[in-house]
Coordinates of C-alpha atoms in Angstrom, one line a residue:
M1 CA -81.5 19.7 41.7
A2 CA -79.6 22.8 42.7
S3 CA -81.9 23.3 45.7
S4 CA -80.7 20.1 47.2
L5 CA -77.0 21.1 47.0
T6 CA -77.0 23.5 49.9
T7 CA -78.0 23.6 53.6
F8 CA -79.9 26.4 55.4
T9 CA -76.5 27.7 56.6
D10 CA -75.2 27.7 53.0
E11 CA -78.3 29.6 51.9
A12 CA -77.8 32.2 54.6
R13 CA -74.2 32.8 53.6
I14 CA -75.2 33.0 49.9
A15 CA -77.9 35.6 50.7
L16 CA -75.4 37.7 52.7
D17 CA -72.9 37.6 49.9
T18 CA -75.5 38.5 47.3
F19 CA -76.9 41.4 49.3
S20 CA -73.3 42.8 49.7
G21 CA -72.7 42.5 46.0
R22 CA -76.0 44.1 45.1
A23 CA -75.3 47.0 47.4
T24 CA -72.0 47.7 45.6
G25 CA -73.7 47.3 42.2
L26 CA -76.0 50.2 42.9
F27 CA -73.1 52.5 42.2
S28 CA -71.2 50.4 39.8
P29 CA -73.4 48.1 37.7
S30 CA -71.9 44.7 36.9
L31 CA -72.9 41.4 35.4
R32 CA -71.3 38.1 36.3
L33 CA -71.0 35.9 33.2
G34 CA -70.0 32.2 33.7
V35 CA -68.1 30.5 30.9
T36 CA -67.9 26.7 31.1
G37 CA -67.6 23.6 28.9
L38 CA -65.8 20.4 29.0
S39 CA -62.1 20.3 28.2
R40 CA -61.1 21.5 24.7
A41 CA -64.6 23.0 24.1
G42 CA -62.9 26.4 23.6
K43 CA -63.5 28.4 26.8
T44 CA -60.2 30.2 26.8
V45 CA -60.5 31.1 23.1
F46 CA -64.1 32.3 23.5
I47 CA -63.2 34.7 26.4
S48 CA -60.1 35.9 24.5
A49 CA -62.1 36.6 21.4
F50 CA -65.0 38.1 23.4
V51 CA -62.7 40.7 25.0
H52 CA -60.5 41.3 22.0
N53 CA -63.4 42.1 19.6
L54 CA -64.9 44.6 22.1
I55 CA -61.7 46.3 23.0
H56 CA -60.6 46.6 19.3
G57 CA -64.0 47.4 17.8
G58 CA -64.4 44.1 16.0
R59 CA -66.8 43.3 13.2
L60 CA -70.0 42.4 15.2
P61 CA -73.0 43.2 13.0
L62 CA -75.5 41.3 15.2
F63 CA -74.3 43.0 18.4
E64 CA -76.7 45.9 18.4
A65 CA -74.8 48.3 20.7
Q66 CA -71.6 47.9 18.6
K67 CA -73.5 48.1 15.3
S68 CA -75.3 51.3 16.2
G69 CA -72.1 53.0 17.4
R70 CA -73.2 53.3 21.0
I71 CA -70.2 51.8 22.6
A72 CA -67.7 54.5 23.4
R73 CA -64.9 52.1 24.6
A74 CA -64.3 48.8 26.3
F75 CA -61.3 48.2 28.6
L76 CA -60.0 45.9 31.2
E77 CA -60.1 46.7 34.9
Q78 CA -59.0 45.0 38.1
Q79 CA -61.3 42.2 39.0
P80 CA -63.3 42.4 42.2
D81 CA -62.3 39.0 43.6
D82 CA -58.6 39.2 44.7
A83 CA -58.5 35.5 45.8
V84 CA -59.4 34.2 42.3
P85 CA -56.6 33.9 39.7
R86 CA -56.8 36.4 36.9
F87 CA -57.6 35.2 33.4
Q88 CA -54.4 35.8 31.5
Y89 CA -55.9 37.6 28.6
E90 CA -52.7 39.1 27.3
D91 CA -50.8 35.8 27.2
H92 CA -53.6 34.1 25.4
I93 CA -53.9 36.9 22.8
A94 CA -50.2 36.7 22.2
A95 CA -50.4 33.0 21.6
L96 CA -53.3 33.4 19.1
V97 CA -52.1 36.5 17.2
N98 CA -48.3 36.4 17.4
D99 CA -47.5 32.7 17.6
R100 CA -50.7 31.4 15.9
V101 CA -51.0 28.6 18.4
W102 CA -54.1 27.8 20.5
P103 CA -53.7 29.0 24.2
D104 CA -53.5 26.5 27.0
S105 CA -56.8 25.0 28.1
T106 CA -58.6 26.0 31.3
R107 CA -57.2 24.0 34.3
A108 CA -58.8 26.0 37.1
I109 CA -61.1 28.9 37.8
S110 CA -60.1 32.4 36.7
E111 CA -61.7 35.8 36.3
L112 CA -61.5 38.9 34.2
R113 CA -63.4 42.3 34.4
L114 CA -64.2 44.0 31.2
T115 CA -65.9 47.4 31.5
I116 CA -68.0 48.9 28.7
E117 CA -68.8 52.6 28.4
Y118 CA -71.9 53.1 26.2
E119 CA -74.7 55.4 25.4
S120 CA -78.2 54.0 26.0
A121 CA -80.6 53.8 23.1
S122 CA -83.3 55.2 25.3
G123 CA -83.4 58.8 26.3
W124 CA -85.2 57.8 29.5
N125 CA -82.4 55.3 30.4
R126 CA -79.7 58.0 29.6
M127 CA -81.2 60.1 32.4
F128 CA -80.9 57.4 35.1
S129 CA -78.1 55.2 33.9
S130 CA -74.4 55.8 34.2
G131 CA -73.8 54.3 30.7
K132 CA -71.2 51.9 32.2
L133 CA -71.3 48.2 32.7
S134 CA -68.7 45.9 34.1
V135 CA -68.8 42.3 32.9
D136 CA -67.1 39.9 35.3
I137 CA -66.2 36.9 33.2
V138 CA -65.7 33.7 35.3
D139 CA -64.0 30.9 33.5
Y140 CA -64.2 27.4 35.1
P141 CA -63.9 23.8 33.9
G142 CA -67.1 22.0 33.1
E143 CA -65.6 18.9 34.7
W144 CA -65.9 20.6 38.0
L145 CA -69.5 21.4 37.4
L146 CA -70.2 17.7 36.8
D147 CA -69.2 17.1 40.4
L148 CA -72.1 19.1 41.8
P149 CA -74.6 16.2 41.6
L150 CA -72.3 14.3 44.0
L151 CA -73.5 16.6 46.8
G152 CA -76.8 14.8 46.8
K153 CA -75.4 11.3 46.6
S154 CA -74.0 9.0 49.3
F155 CA -70.8 7.1 48.7
A156 CA -72.8 3.9 48.1
D157 CA -74.9 5.8 45.5
F158 CA -71.7 7.1 43.8
S159 CA -70.2 3.6 43.8
R160 CA -73.2 2.0 42.3
E161 CA -73.7 4.6 39.6
A162 CA -69.9 4.6 38.7
L163 CA -69.9 0.8 38.3
E164 CA -73.1 0.9 36.2
M165 CA -71.6 3.5 33.9
A166 CA -68.4 1.5 33.6
T167 CA -70.2 -1.5 32.2
L168 CA -71.8 0.4 29.3
P169 CA -70.6 -0.8 25.9
V170 CA -68.8 2.4 25.2
R171 CA -66.8 2.1 28.5
E172 CA -66.6 -1.6 29.2
D173 CA -63.2 -2.2 27.7
L174 CA -61.7 1.0 29.2
S175 CA -62.8 0.2 32.7
R176 CA -61.8 -3.5 32.7
A177 CA -58.5 -3.1 34.6
W178 CA -60.1 -0.9 37.3
R179 CA -63.1 -3.2 37.7
A180 CA -60.8 -6.2 38.0
I181 CA -58.8 -4.6 40.8
S182 CA -62.0 -3.5 42.6
A183 CA -63.5 -7.0 42.4
E184 CA -60.5 -8.5 44.2
I185 CA -60.8 -6.1 47.2
D186 CA -62.9 -6.7 50.3
P187 CA -64.4 -3.3 51.3
N188 CA -64.7 -4.6 54.9
A189 CA -60.9 -5.3 55.1
D190 CA -58.7 -3.1 57.2
A191 CA -58.0 0.3 55.7
D192 CA -54.7 0.4 53.8
E193 CA -53.1 3.4 52.2
M194 CA -51.4 1.6 49.3
T195 CA -54.7 -0.3 48.4
A196 CA -56.5 3.0 48.4
R197 CA -53.9 4.6 46.2
R198 CA -53.9 1.7 43.8
L199 CA -57.6 1.8 43.4
A200 CA -57.6 5.6 43.0
E201 CA -54.9 5.6 40.4
S202 CA -56.6 2.8 38.4
F203 CA -60.0 4.6 38.5
A204 CA -58.3 7.9 37.4
A205 CA -56.6 6.1 34.5
Y206 CA -60.0 4.7 33.4
L207 CA -61.5 8.2 33.5
K208 CA -58.6 9.7 31.5
A209 CA -58.9 7.0 28.8
C210 CA -62.6 7.9 28.4
K211 CA -61.6 11.4 27.5
L212 CA -59.2 10.5 24.6
D213 CA -60.3 11.4 21.1
E214 CA -61.3 7.8 20.2
R215 CA -64.2 7.9 22.8
A216 CA -64.6 11.6 23.6
L217 CA -66.8 10.8 26.6
S218 CA -68.0 13.6 28.8
T219 CA -69.7 12.4 32.0
L220 CA -66.6 11.6 34.1
P221 CA -66.9 12.7 37.8
P222 CA -65.1 13.3 40.1
G223 CA -63.8 16.2 37.9
R224 CA -60.6 16.8 40.0
F225 CA -59.4 13.4 39.1
L226 CA -58.8 14.8 35.6
M227 CA -57.8 18.3 36.7
P228 CA -56.4 17.9 40.3
G229 CA -54.6 21.2 40.5
D230 CA -53.0 21.7 43.9
L231 CA -55.0 18.8 45.3
E232 CA -52.9 16.2 43.5
G233 CA -51.8 13.5 45.9
S234 CA -54.1 14.6 48.7
P235 CA -56.3 12.2 50.6
A236 CA -59.3 14.1 49.3
L237 CA -58.4 12.7 45.8
T238 CA -57.2 9.2 47.0
F239 CA -60.5 7.4 46.9
A240 CA -62.5 5.3 44.3
P241 CA -65.9 3.6 44.1
L242 CA -66.1 0.2 45.7
A243 CA -68.0 -2.9 44.4
G244 CA -70.5 -4.9 46.5
L245 CA -71.4 -2.3 49.1
G246 CA -75.1 -2.8 49.2
D247 CA -76.8 -1.0 52.1
R248 CA -74.4 -2.1 54.8
R249 CA -72.8 0.5 57.0
A250 CA -69.0 0.8 56.9
R251 CA -67.1 -0.8 59.8
N252 CA -64.8 1.5 61.7
G253 CA -61.3 1.2 60.5
S254 CA -62.3 -0.6 57.2
L255 CA -61.3 0.4 53.7
H256 CA -65.0 1.1 53.1
A257 CA -64.9 3.7 56.0
M258 CA -61.7 5.2 54.6
M259 CA -63.1 5.7 51.1
E260 CA -66.4 7.0 52.4
R261 CA -64.7 9.5 54.7
R262 CA -62.5 10.8 51.8
Y263 CA -65.5 11.0 49.4
E264 CA -67.4 13.1 52.0
A265 CA -64.3 15.3 52.5
Y266 CA -64.1 15.8 48.7
K267 CA -67.7 17.0 48.7
T268 CA -67.2 19.3 51.8
H269 CA -63.9 20.9 51.0
V270 CA -63.8 20.9 47.2
V271 CA -67.3 20.7 45.6
K272 CA -69.5 22.7 48.0
P273 CA -67.2 25.7 48.2
F274 CA -67.0 25.9 44.4
F275 CA -70.8 25.9 44.2
R276 CA -71.4 28.4 47.0
E277 CA -68.6 30.8 46.1
H278 CA -68.9 30.8 42.3
I279 CA -72.0 29.1 40.7
T280 CA -74.5 30.8 43.0
R281 CA -73.1 34.3 42.1
L282 CA -73.7 34.1 38.3
D283 CA -76.2 36.2 36.4
R284 CA -75.6 34.8 32.9
Q285 CA -74.1 31.6 31.6
I286 CA -72.7 30.2 28.4
V287 CA -72.0 26.4 28.0
L288 CA -69.6 25.6 25.2
I289 CA -69.9 22.1 23.6
D290 CA -67.4 20.4 21.3
A291 CA -70.1 18.3 19.5
M292 CA -67.7 17.7 16.6
Q293 CA -65.5 15.4 18.7
A294 CA -68.4 13.5 20.0
L295 CA -69.9 13.1 16.5
N296 CA -66.6 11.7 15.3
A297 CA -66.6 9.2 18.1
G298 CA -70.1 7.9 17.4
P299 CA -73.6 7.5 19.0
G300 CA -72.1 6.3 22.4
A301 CA -70.2 9.5 22.8
M302 CA -73.2 11.6 21.7
A303 CA -75.4 9.9 24.3
D304 CA -72.8 10.5 27.0
L305 CA -72.5 14.2 25.9
E306 CA -76.3 14.5 26.3
R307 CA -76.0 13.1 29.8
A308 CA -73.3 15.5 30.7
V309 CA -75.2 18.5 29.3
T310 CA -78.3 17.5 31.3
E311 CA -76.2 17.3 34.5
I312 CA -74.5 20.6 33.8
L313 CA -77.7 22.5 33.3
S314 CA -79.4 20.9 36.3
C315 CA -76.7 22.4 38.5
F316 CA -77.5 26.1 37.7
R317 CA -80.1 28.2 39.5
P318 CA -82.2 29.4 36.6
G319 CA -85.1 31.7 36.6
R320 CA -86.2 35.3 37.1
G321 CA -86.8 37.0 40.5
S322 CA -88.4 40.2 41.7
F323 CA -86.6 43.4 42.8
L324 CA -86.8 42.2 46.4
T325 CA -85.8 38.6 45.9
D326 CA -82.9 39.6 43.7
L327 CA -81.4 41.5 46.6
F328 CA -80.7 38.2 48.4
S329 CA -80.5 35.6 45.7
R330 CA -79.0 35.6 42.2
R331 CA -80.7 33.6 39.4
I332 CA -79.3 32.9 36.0
D333 CA -81.9 34.4 33.6
R334 CA -80.1 33.6 30.3
I335 CA -78.2 30.5 29.3
L336 CA -76.6 30.0 25.9
V337 CA -75.6 26.6 24.7
A338 CA -73.0 27.0 22.0
A339 CA -71.6 24.4 19.6
T340 CA -68.0 25.4 19.0
K341 CA -65.6 24.9 16.1
A342 CA -68.3 25.7 13.4
D343 CA -65.4 26.8 11.2
H344 CA -64.5 23.1 10.9
L345 CA -67.6 22.6 8.7
H346 CA -68.8 24.3 5.6
H347 CA -71.6 26.8 6.4
E348 CA -74.1 24.5 4.6
S349 CA -73.8 22.1 7.7
H350 CA -74.1 24.8 10.3
D351 CA -77.8 24.5 10.6
R352 CA -77.5 20.7 11.1
L353 CA -74.8 21.2 13.8
Q354 CA -77.1 23.7 15.5
A355 CA -80.0 21.3 15.3
I356 CA -78.0 18.5 16.9
V357 CA -77.0 20.8 19.8
R358 CA -80.6 22.1 20.0
R359 CA -81.8 18.5 20.6
L360 CA -79.1 18.1 23.3
A361 CA -80.2 21.3 25.0
D362 CA -83.9 20.8 24.7
R363 CA -83.8 17.4 26.3
A364 CA -81.5 18.7 29.0
V365 CA -83.7 21.7 29.7
A366 CA -86.8 19.6 29.9
R367 CA -85.2 17.2 32.4
A368 CA -83.6 20.0 34.4
N369 CA -87.1 21.6 34.8
F370 CA -86.1 25.1 34.0
T371 CA -88.5 27.9 34.9
G372 CA -88.2 31.5 33.8
A373 CA -84.7 31.4 32.2
D374 CA -84.2 32.1 28.5
V375 CA -82.2 29.3 26.8
D376 CA -80.8 29.6 23.3
V377 CA -78.6 27.5 21.1
V378 CA -76.0 28.7 18.5
A379 CA -73.2 27.2 16.4
I380 CA -70.1 29.4 16.7
A381 CA -66.4 29.7 16.1
A382 CA -65.1 32.3 18.6
V383 CA -61.9 32.5 16.4
R384 CA -62.4 31.5 12.8
A385 CA -59.4 29.4 11.6
T386 CA -60.7 28.6 8.1
R387 CA -62.3 30.2 5.1
E388 CA -64.6 28.6 2.6
G389 CA -64.1 27.7 -1.1
T390 CA -65.0 25.1 -3.7
V391 CA -63.0 22.5 -5.6
K392 CA -63.9 20.4 -8.6
Q393 CA -63.6 16.6 -8.4
S394 CA -64.5 14.9 -11.6
R395 CA -67.8 16.4 -12.6
E396 CA -68.7 17.4 -9.0
T397 CA -68.1 20.7 -7.3
L398 CA -67.4 20.2 -3.6
P399 CA -67.6 22.9 -0.8
V400 CA -64.3 22.9 1.1
I401 CA -62.8 24.7 4.0
I402 CA -59.3 26.2 3.7
G403 CA -56.8 26.6 6.5
T404 CA -53.5 25.4 8.0
P405 CA -53.9 22.1 9.9
I406 CA -51.8 21.8 13.0
A407 CA -48.6 19.8 12.6
G408 CA -49.3 16.1 13.1
E409 CA -52.9 16.1 12.1
K410 CA -53.8 13.3 9.6
I411 CA -56.4 12.6 7.0
N412 CA -56.4 9.4 4.9
G413 CA -52.8 8.7 5.8
E414 CA -51.5 12.2 5.0
T415 CA -49.8 14.0 7.9
F416 CA -49.7 17.8 7.8
D417 CA -46.6 19.8 8.7
G418 CA -48.3 22.8 10.4
K419 CA -47.1 25.2 7.7
T420 CA -49.0 24.3 4.5
E421 CA -52.5 25.7 3.8
T422 CA -54.8 23.0 2.7
A423 CA -58.3 22.7 1.2
I424 CA -60.4 20.0 3.0
F425 CA -63.8 18.6 2.1
P426 CA -65.1 18.1 5.7
G427 CA -68.2 16.1 4.7
D428 CA -71.8 16.7 5.6
L429 CA -73.6 16.2 8.8
P430 CA -76.6 13.8 8.5
E431 CA -79.9 15.3 7.6
N432 CA -81.6 12.9 10.0
I433 CA -80.2 14.0 13.4
D434 CA -81.8 11.0 15.1
A435 CA -79.1 8.9 13.5
V436 CA -76.3 10.5 15.6
F437 CA -78.0 9.5 18.8
D438 CA -79.1 6.0 17.7
L439 CA -77.2 3.4 19.7
S440 CA -79.1 0.4 18.2
G441 CA -77.3 -1.8 15.7
S442 CA -74.1 0.3 15.9
D443 CA -70.7 -0.1 17.4
H444 CA -69.8 2.5 20.0
R445 CA -67.1 3.8 17.6
Q446 CA -67.6 5.1 14.2
D447 CA -65.9 3.3 11.3
S448 CA -62.7 5.2 10.9
T449 CA -62.4 4.2 7.2
D450 CA -65.5 6.1 6.3
P451 CA -66.0 9.1 8.7
A452 CA -69.1 11.2 8.5
I453 CA -66.9 14.3 8.8
R454 CA -63.2 14.9 8.3
F455 CA -62.2 16.6 11.5
V456 CA -58.8 18.1 11.9
R457 CA -57.5 20.9 14.0
F458 CA -56.3 24.1 12.3
R459 CA -53.9 26.7 13.4
P460 CA -55.3 30.1 14.4
P461 CA -55.6 32.4 11.4
K462 CA -53.0 35.0 10.3
L463 CA -54.8 38.3 11.0
E464 CA -55.5 40.7 8.2
R465 CA -54.1 44.3 8.3
T466 CA -55.5 47.5 6.9
A467 CA -53.8 49.6 4.3
E468 CA -52.5 51.7 7.3
G469 CA -50.9 48.6 8.8
V470 CA -53.4 48.2 11.7
T471 CA -54.1 44.6 12.7
L472 CA -57.8 43.8 12.5
S473 CA -59.7 42.0 15.3
L474 CA -60.0 38.2 15.5
P475 CA -62.4 36.8 12.9
H476 CA -65.3 34.7 14.1
I477 CA -68.6 33.0 13.3
R478 CA -71.6 34.2 15.2
L479 CA -69.7 35.6 18.2
D480 CA -71.8 38.7 17.7
R481 CA -75.0 36.7 18.1
A482 CA -73.7 35.2 21.3
L483 CA -72.7 38.7 22.7
Q484 CA -76.2 40.1 21.9
F485 CA -77.9 37.3 23.7
L486 CA -75.6 37.3 26.8
I487 CA -75.2 41.1 27.4
G488 CA -77.1 43.0 24.7
D489 CA -80.1 43.8 26.9
H490 CA -77.9 45.4 29.6
L491 CA -76.6 47.9 26.9
A492 CA -80.0 48.9 25.6

């Protein structure tokens, strides 16, 4: 699908930008790593832990360059893109380490450059390599990525698909108010600003309701309706799908014409620049998925998450090129799909969590028609907030996780105060993963009186200190495996 998102002129600009970047990289090797995921998937935490563990020599046994002692040092440098906000690493680490609160979620694009000085494992490479790699980490909301398919859709297509989605069982009650307003309005009536605003606000309210924990839905374009940033209140965000358009052309001066023009402006001034200036410049990509939240919400949320993952992966430019083609076009040759918050489950369920996300990714990869790119799946916790233990209940020994739930979190009527450490039996994920995707014979919401897993949010951990009083790096689950897949080959 990515090939349909650009024009010939776009491709020419992309080729020029790529050639310029490659020329600079001959003297200063760099790798652009995209980090995305839908809101609350843990993008900010992942990047903070990624950088903190490398700078502070964290425990990373599966990250070969670190394990073998070949990394001399890792440090932050000025990022190459002055027009892109800097990822506020220092603020996020202070929140995690000092305040033990999770940092604010990603609301817009940001960037950070981490430079690694290392010794190659190959004597031949040591002769020709500088032993220095700059990793430009680009953090961006997955909601924005879900807008990219809009570039290939007309306003009529967008309207029809939005209305079809809104009538699905998992969404029907949430979209009812917006659909009622839309049904009363004649698209051929004269354009009216207040009508457009009422429709847009009602549509945005429906999208926001879909994101709440009870439904945990994922496929919710346009993404800027949920994260407007500096576009809030602009005409480019004051539009909504219209019912009953059919194939007729919009009359000049009509509401239909107004909405169509604003939809096209959204694509031209918001979506296309994001794709051209950021997505086409990536070399590697990690997609973070909060499958736990979707599992709690039931099969409807899991089906929607699968749809979102498919659309996200279809927007990348995967594959491998030759030396010549790489001078003018970047391809993402490795994509990691990571299920986050593995520390909310006992390790006995990690394989099942990974299998669930593997199924999500495999279907998405098959539908996205990937060629040449390596795709892997892993269950991780970039910052491990719990530890494991066992408790005896009657004659049964239960595996539990131990941590400090965030104030206000609840299980079975008990509300936690944010200070008390608690042992929780999280439950087991089903052995038959088909069950979590099966929409037949089930309500779109899971029965809250008998949840499959007991999911609560925990505070970040209190960091351990050595006998000398040195604070250790942030604990994790399989962050080292993620690092090895994403950048390990460039440090060989």
